[in-house]
């Protein structure tokens, strides 16, 4: 039961409990609220044969794929926005046909929704008559079916529920029970977080429960769903965390300069991940207090 | 005032396709610019939805992508995929989707997944994200694609998001929504024949030759008798684009003019 | 398109547009945020042959049924909590077998969810092996099917989507575009509101859009879904509206004293509904400013 | 201190069935009282969910029903049916449901829909609401029903929410969750045989005769050799119930002691 007395853990403690081969769902989107602190630690602990799922893949998943931890990706698309494509993921797709199961944003979200609702399938009108569907029929034939609605006769695609072994989501605010509130857009965070067998929250700020109770309509993830809380300010750097900090454009460019080529990616991993023992050391290496102050969000703008 | 750029013509033409009060799902880049431009000119009550979970973004600074928090500014609702793409788009209430693409074919199908070079080597890009959802479900779809033979081929390297696949109707394809209504390029505005669904020239941009359009189109393009000249952006359009919407030429800059 | 320049309407104007025989969904729950102002006006305008749907039926639906406007009820159960059962609805159920299609809270919510998602069916594990299901098979055979999941083989019940002709929801706060925020529990308000062909919001308070923009994470219903906004303070009286006013216990008891018997119910309707021309007159009749001040919510408690 | 009332014994017995840290879906009335009592005594980390969309209500004033805003006080989350009953209960993570009923039978099936008098006249009550959902899906279910022949019949007037219908297993019934674990009345605590699913006496309340229990039970009740005496509420239980949880005897009052 996800209800121990002390749920606040270090990322190292949490990652130690993840077996090789696990299905991990990450809550980032392109360059926003990426689970960087989790990806770094998974790489430090050299996990392998992971299945990764995410609605719109971003920096957190690209890192894991680049570092060779991922044997299968279930995704709806993605990029690093104007900073470039997800080069590591794209290289994996180019070299290993069927390595990724490609859906769309909504269909991944519906797969998580089905998982979160405890129903093993859900119908949709997306993907019909596309090569996205053709490829799923080829590479993931057990995960999709066509069916006529028994009430209307309309043809639907049935999507199989996604139920990851462990989900991570980066939030702005959580209390020690895991009650979590998210500011800004939430993409598929809620459905994904509630679809998994385990759920771990990474939070910028640890707040008293009384703060949560002031605005409980904002609680997207209630504490009883949360197994562990990792408290890590700037834990999504270099991606953005609305109301807390902007993306770090310089570091994103530096990342893409390394990720562009297979040969240069290990330099990034060695220096910024394996070369640092935890996220505080990483933050110091990428500019420390001064740089974090530079990207800190302005009050009214939130970035 | 500097010479009008092709990107500005594209954005203004796309903007004019949007009617006041319509509900629009909009991708990043030129689609977002077109939507913002429409809102600040003839369509102040246009509703813009971003798949990530943003309604009526009123960005003060140009966002670098859908996930850029600049895109959350002064929104009237911040929600989720499920709300935007499920409870709005899949529900069937979205009037228009505006999408960019790597490739578009003569039936308005698009590819946002991968490109193939002449040796058949594959290079992956973004994949569908909200593109397939939008193309499958919006009442009509506006495509914005740079105009050259490679980007407007007869056969796509990958059919990510369907228009009128092989000229078939949306019903035959088991799809909802009306499919593509316009393909807007840096040379022309193209429509789709209501019966055959075949790409049909609507207007050619000023200073572009019809022959150039035909020559740089990889698919068969129907040329009707009444091809017009695309209207230029108004001076106010240009002011808005250059001074307010994209002052740093993030999307409109000549070299960066990719959809 | 639900996007006219002036969306703020009177309830009389809105109700005039509803044809007899329409399927109306109301957003109340027992004695909380009931659409009283709408029910009253429907009764004043003597609409007939309505189909009514609601997750947990409450005072708003009981009124309509008691006044004889409703030919079919689709519901998940309900009562007036400790004030008593929904006597009018129960009498209709006792005298007309099959008059109501009875589901459960979640299954009604899932039916609205399917409608709101634009999928014509949704699976569930509820209702199996119950007499609730037996009765649906008897009285609503076209609305349910059993099916084995093609992925897991598990047996599911398929529920047909609900798509009401018009939905009403009572909210605390809306702007002139209809952007609406709800405080307190929301039961199936969001799924129901988004399932319908038309949506009308009744709001306690009309706020500038800038207020909505301060906390857009709280916007449950975005304005473009809303056809009309009815601004009516104390519009849910005698039911409660969290953060605005408590239920009016005395009036609820008075209501139940009338609704208990078919013979006494018309007295209530004649005096409080047909005897008043609008909600302001009704509010005066039930105690006016002094009584509304009596039930006004306390700041910290919200009731 | 006043004599212990039957309602207080029921609530305390139900409360003891709840373990610290469990996630509980709770109906109004005695179930809510049992849950609140458990939280203030042996189970401070118990999580209570209300179907309407409330988590961890910490009511200061006794709510008259699920929809009473008193039930929203100091909650850590205020959400929706879909969240509570869908994303929690249907998801399979709810440990216990606590339900009242008009009738319960010897396999833990319950009726909350209607009663029939001896002439067969039907009188409707609340229907399912969240009851069927909870009975169908919670890992185990605790029922609280007043003890008389009419309320514990051999055959229900209406089977609203299934337990072990006709003694069949949950798998055979296509149901998830473990079904009813306890039926708590104002005379006794009843369990269900793990094999036959038949109602089996666990304990009899103090001052109640076994013969009275048997006599006032309409269904067949298995009486094992080791029937115990139900523990009385502790003085602290009574203080909490009388002074804090239900000071106005809304649920615990003798005349109002109905589940």
Short mmCIF file of N, CA and C in Angstrom, two decimals, chain A residues 131 135, chain B residues 103 111 114-116 122 153 155-159:
data_model
loop_
_atom_site.label_atom_id
_atom_site.label_comp_id
_atom_site.label_asym_id
_atom_site.label_seq_id
_atom_site.Cartn_x
_atom_site.Cartn_y
_atom_site.Cartn_z
N UNK A 131 -0.94 5.33 -41.95
CA UNK A 131 0.19 4.41 -41.87
C UNK A 131 0.60 4.19 -40.41
N UNK A 135 1.41 0.44 -39.22
CA UNK A 135 2.62 0.01 -38.51
C UNK A 135 2.29 -0.64 -37.18
N UNK B 103 5.71 16.69 -45.38
CA UNK B 103 5.21 16.44 -46.74
C UNK B 103 3.69 16.48 -46.74
N UNK B 111 2.59 13.90 -43.86
CA UNK B 111 3.64 13.13 -43.21
C UNK B 111 4.39 14.04 -42.25
N UNK B 114 8.73 10.94 -40.95
CA UNK B 114 10.08 10.62 -41.44
C UNK B 114 10.24 11.08 -42.89
N UNK B 115 11.49 11.25 -43.29
CA UNK B 115 11.77 11.52 -44.71
C UNK B 115 12.72 10.44 -45.24
N UNK B 116 12.61 10.21 -46.52
CA UNK B 116 13.50 9.24 -47.18
C UNK B 116 14.36 9.99 -48.18
N UNK B 122 16.27 6.42 -44.30
CA UNK B 122 15.16 7.03 -43.56
C UNK B 122 15.69 7.93 -42.45
N UNK B 153 5.04 15.63 -52.66
CA UNK B 153 5.28 14.51 -53.57
C UNK B 153 3.98 13.82 -53.98
N UNK B 155 3.70 10.52 -53.75
CA UNK B 155 3.51 9.52 -52.68
C UNK B 155 4.32 9.92 -51.45
N UNK B 156 3.66 9.95 -50.32
CA UNK B 156 4.35 10.33 -49.09
C UNK B 156 5.33 9.25 -48.65
N UNK B 157 6.39 9.68 -47.97
CA UNK B 157 7.30 8.69 -47.37
C UNK B 157 6.60 7.96 -46.22
N UNK B 158 5.62 8.60 -45.63
CA UNK B 158 4.87 8.00 -44.52
C UNK B 158 3.56 8.76 -44.36
N UNK B 159 2.44 8.05 -44.38
CA UNK B 159 1.16 8.73 -44.24
C UNK B 159 0.80 8.79 -42.75
#
